Amino acid sequence: MNFKEYLFELGLSANQHIIVHSSFKKIINSFHFITPNEVISELKNIVSKSGSLIFPTFTYCFKKVSGDYEIFDRLKSKSKVGLLSETFRLSDGVIRTSSPTHSFALWGNVTKFLDENNSPESPLGAGSVLEWLTHQQNSFVLMLGTDFSSLSYGHYLEVAAKVPWFDYSPWDYMNVLPIGVSTKGEQQLEEIPGCAKSFVNFESYLLKENLIHRYGYEGLTSYFISVKLLFDEGMKFFSSHYEKLLCEKNTCLACDSRRRKFL
Ligand SMILES: [Zn+2]
């Protein structure tokens, strides 16, 4: 099986709107000699311009109390969430949104609806790229070699389901202020995304209930999940089992701060 066949096997086809989370290391372990540019081209060829490809290109450019922080430059700042996301960002026809902390790279149909000025006060909530995906009929999350600890959509669910800490920043201990900083200036932020490690508990739940399927091939495990399913099941799980969305006690300072205040 080649990489293109693997994508078809997962269920990718033309006209879908897809957000991609990926580990290039895992992909190249199974598909030897494939290059980052080839991965991106295969995805674009399958989805076509009437569909959409979206990669997070987060840079986490928050203002810090210490005064020592990085300033986001929409065109120059490299993505901090993986080689493929940076390769995609620099590829033909892609635009990048303006959020100093949680920008996205967009290609295809989505660029008719969202442009480079997109930078909501709630970076992964109302007005975000994730909200746009929620309102599309034919939208999916593709995870290539990653698990739910990289599921950005989980942060959208935290806000939508209003988990107790949805507007409480857990990054005080890192001296992070709820302000994004870019070359255009500062932006006050609402609803700062926290720690995502325990989204794997949502993953285990969906697997156990047979609601999602993991596709394995030569050590590469992937998911292709409809956003509608994630939203419907997520709203239930995040409303009733929110305590499972924090790391184990005393293992994570960010989650501990939320636990102390809300549980
Ligand atoms: Zn945590």
Tab-separated table of C-alpha atoms and ligand atoms in Angstrom:
chain	number	residue	atom	x	y	z
A	1	MET	CA	0.000	0.000	0.000
A	2	ASN	CA	1.277	3.484	-0.789
A	3	PHE	CA	0.434	6.632	1.148
A	4	LYS	CA	-2.308	7.674	-1.269
A	5	GLU	CA	-3.988	4.295	-0.899
A	6	TYR	CA	-3.710	4.598	2.873
A	7	LEU	CA	-5.566	7.944	2.728
A	8	PHE	CA	-8.322	6.438	0.564
A	9	GLU	CA	-8.554	3.535	2.999
A	10	LEU	CA	-9.071	6.022	5.831
A	11	GLY	CA	-11.999	7.521	3.910
A	12	LEU	CA	-10.608	10.719	2.421
A	13	SER	CA	-12.253	11.994	-0.752
A	14	ALA	CA	-12.880	15.163	-2.740
A	15	ASN	CA	-14.877	18.058	-1.276
A	16	GLN	CA	-14.246	17.229	2.371
A	17	HIS	CA	-13.119	19.891	4.843
A	18	ILE	CA	-10.292	18.380	6.879
A	19	ILE	CA	-8.169	19.535	9.793
A	20	VAL	CA	-4.942	17.549	10.008
A	21	HIS	CA	-2.838	16.601	13.042
A	22	SER	CA	0.249	14.611	12.167
A	23	SER	CA	3.572	13.123	13.127
A	24	PHE	CA	5.882	13.040	10.120
A	25	LYS	CA	8.241	10.706	12.015
A	26	LYS	CA	5.485	8.106	12.323
A	27	ILE	CA	4.474	8.519	8.674
A	28	ILE	CA	7.998	8.062	7.319
A	29	ASN	CA	8.489	4.999	9.512
A	30	SER	CA	5.715	3.299	7.578
A	31	PHE	CA	6.053	4.964	4.184
A	32	HIS	CA	9.803	5.035	3.642
A	33	PHE	CA	11.340	7.809	1.549
A	34	ILE	CA	8.144	9.885	1.437
A	35	THR	CA	8.907	13.618	1.791
A	36	PRO	CA	6.894	16.228	3.707
A	37	ASN	CA	5.994	17.917	0.398
A	38	GLU	CA	4.717	14.639	-1.019
A	39	VAL	CA	2.449	14.146	2.001
A	40	ILE	CA	0.977	17.618	1.492
A	41	SER	CA	0.543	17.130	-2.289
A	42	GLU	CA	-1.283	13.823	-1.834
A	43	LEU	CA	-3.672	15.437	0.641
A	44	LYS	CA	-4.358	18.381	-1.683
A	45	ASN	CA	-4.860	16.120	-4.706
A	46	ILE	CA	-7.440	14.008	-2.932
A	47	VAL	CA	-9.408	16.749	-1.193
A	48	SER	CA	-9.327	19.130	-4.217
A	49	LYS	CA	-9.863	22.880	-4.087
A	50	SER	CA	-13.594	22.483	-3.566
A	51	GLY	CA	-12.714	20.835	-0.275
A	52	SER	CA	-10.497	22.368	2.427
A	53	LEU	CA	-7.286	21.507	4.224
A	54	ILE	CA	-6.494	23.067	7.574
A	55	PHE	CA	-3.394	22.626	9.733
A	56	PRO	CA	-2.836	24.240	13.127
A	57	THR	CA	0.305	26.407	13.005
A	58	PHE	CA	0.310	27.402	16.661
A	59	THR	CA	3.104	29.559	18.046
A	60	TYR	CA	1.827	30.356	21.595
A	61	CYS	CA	3.026	33.977	21.488
A	62	PHE	CA	1.575	35.053	24.816
A	63	LYS	CA	2.721	38.112	26.725
A	64	LYS	CA	4.647	37.185	29.853
A	65	VAL	CA	5.032	38.969	33.165
A	66	SER	CA	8.802	38.667	32.845
A	67	GLY	CA	8.818	40.743	29.660
A	68	ASP	CA	10.725	37.971	27.933
A	69	TYR	CA	8.460	36.676	25.157
A	70	GLU	CA	8.332	36.050	21.439
A	71	ILE	CA	6.373	38.313	19.096
A	72	PHE	CA	4.248	36.637	16.436
A	73	ASP	CA	4.965	37.503	12.823
A	74	ARG	CA	2.179	36.026	10.662
A	75	LEU	CA	4.424	35.472	7.661
A	76	LYS	CA	7.688	34.550	9.352
A	77	SER	CA	6.951	32.761	12.648
A	78	LYS	CA	7.409	29.039	12.254
A	79	SER	CA	4.702	26.636	13.353
A	80	LYS	CA	5.533	24.958	16.658
A	81	VAL	CA	3.280	21.989	16.040
A	82	GLY	CA	5.210	19.829	13.634
A	83	LEU	CA	7.160	19.622	10.414
A	84	LEU	CA	4.143	18.906	8.203
A	85	SER	CA	2.255	21.892	9.531
A	86	GLU	CA	5.204	24.147	8.678
A	87	THR	CA	5.609	22.512	5.242
A	88	PHE	CA	1.908	23.002	4.552
A	89	ARG	CA	2.014	26.645	5.715
A	90	LEU	CA	4.720	27.408	3.140
A	91	SER	CA	3.061	25.495	0.295
A	92	ASP	CA	1.155	26.958	-2.686
A	93	GLY	CA	-2.192	28.633	-2.153
A	94	VAL	CA	-2.115	28.535	1.651
A	95	ILE	CA	-3.058	31.488	3.820
A	96	ARG	CA	-2.361	31.787	7.532
A	97	THR	CA	-4.676	33.370	10.087
A	98	SER	CA	-3.493	36.088	12.487
A	99	SER	CA	-3.899	34.666	15.992
A	100	PRO	CA	-0.596	35.305	17.820
A	101	THR	CA	-1.135	32.148	19.893
A	102	HIS	CA	-3.275	29.747	17.804
A	103	SER	CA	-3.044	30.524	14.080
A	104	PHE	CA	-4.151	28.104	11.357
A	105	ALA	CA	-2.987	27.518	7.798
A	106	LEU	CA	-5.880	27.225	5.323
A	107	TRP	CA	-6.163	25.932	1.759
A	108	GLY	CA	-9.103	25.458	-0.622
A	109	ASN	CA	-12.771	26.230	-0.040
A	110	VAL	CA	-12.318	27.482	3.528
A	111	THR	CA	-10.390	30.517	2.248
A	112	LYS	CA	-13.642	31.827	0.742
A	113	PHE	CA	-15.065	32.133	4.247
A	114	LEU	CA	-12.112	32.869	6.516
A	115	ASP	CA	-9.146	35.085	5.735
A	116	GLU	CA	-5.770	36.049	7.146
A	117	ASN	CA	-7.379	38.554	9.536
A	118	ASN	CA	-9.097	35.827	11.557
A	119	SER	CA	-7.952	36.200	15.173
A	120	PRO	CA	-10.812	35.655	17.621
A	121	GLU	CA	-10.545	36.641	21.293
A	122	SER	CA	-11.335	33.024	22.036
A	123	PRO	CA	-8.617	31.514	19.810
A	124	LEU	CA	-10.225	28.049	19.585
A	125	GLY	CA	-13.814	29.007	20.424
A	126	ALA	CA	-16.387	31.414	18.944
A	127	GLY	CA	-15.312	32.879	15.611
A	128	SER	CA	-12.434	30.411	15.234
A	129	VAL	CA	-11.543	28.053	12.412
A	130	LEU	CA	-12.803	25.218	14.631
A	131	GLU	CA	-16.225	26.844	14.834
A	132	TRP	CA	-16.310	27.118	11.030
A	133	LEU	CA	-15.545	23.379	10.781
A	134	THR	CA	-18.357	22.634	13.228
A	135	HIS	CA	-20.854	24.289	10.897
A	136	GLN	CA	-19.817	22.382	7.758
A	137	GLN	CA	-21.684	19.258	6.630
A	138	ASN	CA	-18.676	17.406	5.364
A	139	SER	CA	-15.923	18.103	7.875
A	140	PHE	CA	-13.418	15.755	9.478
A	141	VAL	CA	-10.433	15.511	11.803
A	142	LEU	CA	-7.540	13.512	10.345
A	143	MET	CA	-4.924	12.298	12.813
A	144	LEU	CA	-1.881	10.703	11.187
A	145	GLY	CA	0.253	9.027	13.832
A	146	THR	CA	-1.035	11.159	16.685
A	147	ASP	CA	-3.469	10.594	19.529
A	148	PHE	CA	-6.070	12.865	21.115
A	149	SER	CA	-3.453	14.787	23.092
A	150	SER	CA	-3.122	16.779	19.858
A	151	LEU	CA	-6.870	17.155	19.295
A	152	SER	CA	-7.271	20.945	19.098
A	153	TYR	CA	-10.990	20.392	18.653
A	154	GLY	CA	-11.101	19.275	22.300
A	155	HIS	CA	-10.488	22.897	23.273
A	156	TYR	CA	-13.450	23.987	21.166
A	157	LEU	CA	-15.527	21.392	23.027
A	158	GLU	CA	-14.339	22.703	26.409
A	159	VAL	CA	-15.699	26.123	25.498
A	160	ALA	CA	-18.888	24.849	23.808
A	161	ALA	CA	-19.729	22.509	26.705
A	162	LYS	CA	-18.665	25.199	29.186
A	163	VAL	CA	-16.545	22.909	31.369
A	164	PRO	CA	-16.043	24.638	34.759
A	165	TRP	CA	-12.642	26.093	33.803
A	166	PHE	CA	-13.434	27.083	30.206
A	167	ASP	CA	-12.446	30.721	30.806
A	168	TYR	CA	-9.768	30.147	33.456
A	169	SER	CA	-6.159	30.260	32.256
A	170	PRO	CA	-3.974	27.560	33.855
A	171	TRP	CA	-0.694	29.100	32.707
A	172	ASP	CA	-0.123	31.532	35.613
A	173	TYR	CA	2.726	29.380	36.876
A	174	MET	CA	4.542	30.027	33.598
A	175	ASN	CA	3.994	33.788	34.002
A	176	VAL	CA	1.760	33.789	30.941
A	177	LEU	CA	-0.753	36.639	30.617
A	178	PRO	CA	-4.058	36.312	28.709
A	179	ILE	CA	-2.690	38.543	25.974
A	180	GLY	CA	-1.454	37.583	22.516
A	181	VAL	CA	1.433	39.571	21.054
A	182	SER	CA	2.085	40.057	17.362
A	183	THR	CA	3.896	42.544	15.135
A	184	LYS	CA	0.478	44.256	14.864
A	185	GLY	CA	0.242	44.786	18.623
A	186	GLU	CA	-1.378	43.163	21.630
A	187	GLN	CA	-4.696	41.331	21.779
A	188	GLN	CA	-6.612	40.625	24.980
A	189	LEU	CA	-7.731	36.979	24.969
A	190	GLU	CA	-10.708	35.151	26.457
A	191	GLU	CA	-10.807	31.417	27.070
A	192	ILE	CA	-7.176	30.379	26.938
A	193	PRO	CA	-6.750	26.746	25.825
A	194	GLY	CA	-5.192	24.669	28.606
A	195	CYS	CA	-3.559	21.251	28.755
A	196	ALA	CA	-4.753	18.686	26.189
A	197	LYS	CA	-2.944	15.578	27.458
A	198	SER	CA	-6.025	14.050	29.027
A	199	PHE	CA	-8.116	14.307	25.892
A	200	VAL	CA	-6.823	10.735	25.460
A	201	ASN	CA	-9.499	9.755	28.009
A	202	PHE	CA	-12.129	10.980	25.535
A	203	GLU	CA	-10.336	8.921	22.864
A	204	SER	CA	-10.469	5.766	25.041
A	205	TYR	CA	-14.159	6.343	25.690
A	206	LEU	CA	-14.972	6.687	21.968
A	207	LEU	CA	-12.947	3.559	21.180
A	208	LYS	CA	-14.597	1.552	23.945
A	209	GLU	CA	-18.054	2.579	22.736
A	210	ASN	CA	-17.031	1.639	19.182
A	211	LEU	CA	-17.780	5.151	17.964
A	212	ILE	CA	-14.385	5.643	16.312
A	213	HIS	CA	-11.894	3.293	14.678
A	214	ARG	CA	-8.140	3.305	14.738
A	215	TYR	CA	-6.484	2.437	11.419
A	216	GLY	CA	-3.147	0.734	11.835
A	217	TYR	CA	-0.632	0.103	9.072
A	218	GLU	CA	2.980	-0.911	9.722
A	219	GLY	CA	3.085	0.858	13.062
A	220	LEU	CA	1.313	4.000	11.874
A	221	THR	CA	-2.024	4.517	13.617
A	222	SER	CA	-4.505	7.069	12.372
A	223	TYR	CA	-8.029	8.344	12.794
A	224	PHE	CA	-10.472	9.943	10.392
A	225	ILE	CA	-13.428	11.220	12.408
A	226	SER	CA	-16.393	13.337	11.400
A	227	VAL	CA	-16.581	16.654	13.240
A	228	LYS	CA	-20.303	16.081	13.748
A	229	LEU	CA	-19.606	12.914	15.706
A	230	LEU	CA	-16.888	14.622	17.743
A	231	PHE	CA	-19.229	17.500	18.510
A	232	ASP	CA	-22.259	15.372	19.448
A	233	GLU	CA	-20.317	12.857	21.549
A	234	GLY	CA	-17.980	15.535	22.889
A	235	MET	CA	-20.801	17.716	24.186
A	236	LYS	CA	-22.097	14.733	26.172
A	237	PHE	CA	-18.708	13.583	27.459
A	238	PHE	CA	-17.339	17.043	28.240
A	239	SER	CA	-20.527	18.019	30.105
A	240	SER	CA	-20.778	14.888	32.229
A	241	HIS	CA	-17.162	13.681	32.660
A	242	TYR	CA	-15.189	16.913	32.681
A	243	GLU	CA	-13.058	15.698	35.597
A	244	LYS	CA	-11.522	13.196	33.143
A	245	LEU	CA	-10.191	16.082	31.049
A	246	LEU	CA	-7.516	16.976	33.588
A	247	CYS	CA	-4.236	15.130	34.120
A	248	GLU	CA	-3.818	12.922	37.214
A	249	LYS	CA	-3.326	14.856	40.412
A	250	ASN	CA	0.246	16.087	41.002
A	251	THR	CA	1.428	15.245	37.501
A	252	CYS	CA	0.717	18.546	35.724
A	253	LEU	CA	0.884	22.064	37.161
A	254	ALA	CA	-1.589	23.461	34.624
A	255	CYS	CA	-4.263	20.832	35.331
A	256	ASP	CA	-3.608	21.009	39.093
A	257	SER	CA	-4.388	24.722	39.099
A	258	ARG	CA	-7.742	24.050	37.439
A	259	ARG	CA	-8.462	21.110	39.765
A	260	ARG	CA	-7.758	23.207	42.889
A	261	LYS	CA	-10.154	25.874	41.774
A	262	PHE	CA	-12.988	23.887	40.272
A	263	LEU	CA	-13.116	20.275	41.511
B	1	ZN	ZN	-2.337	18.507	32.183
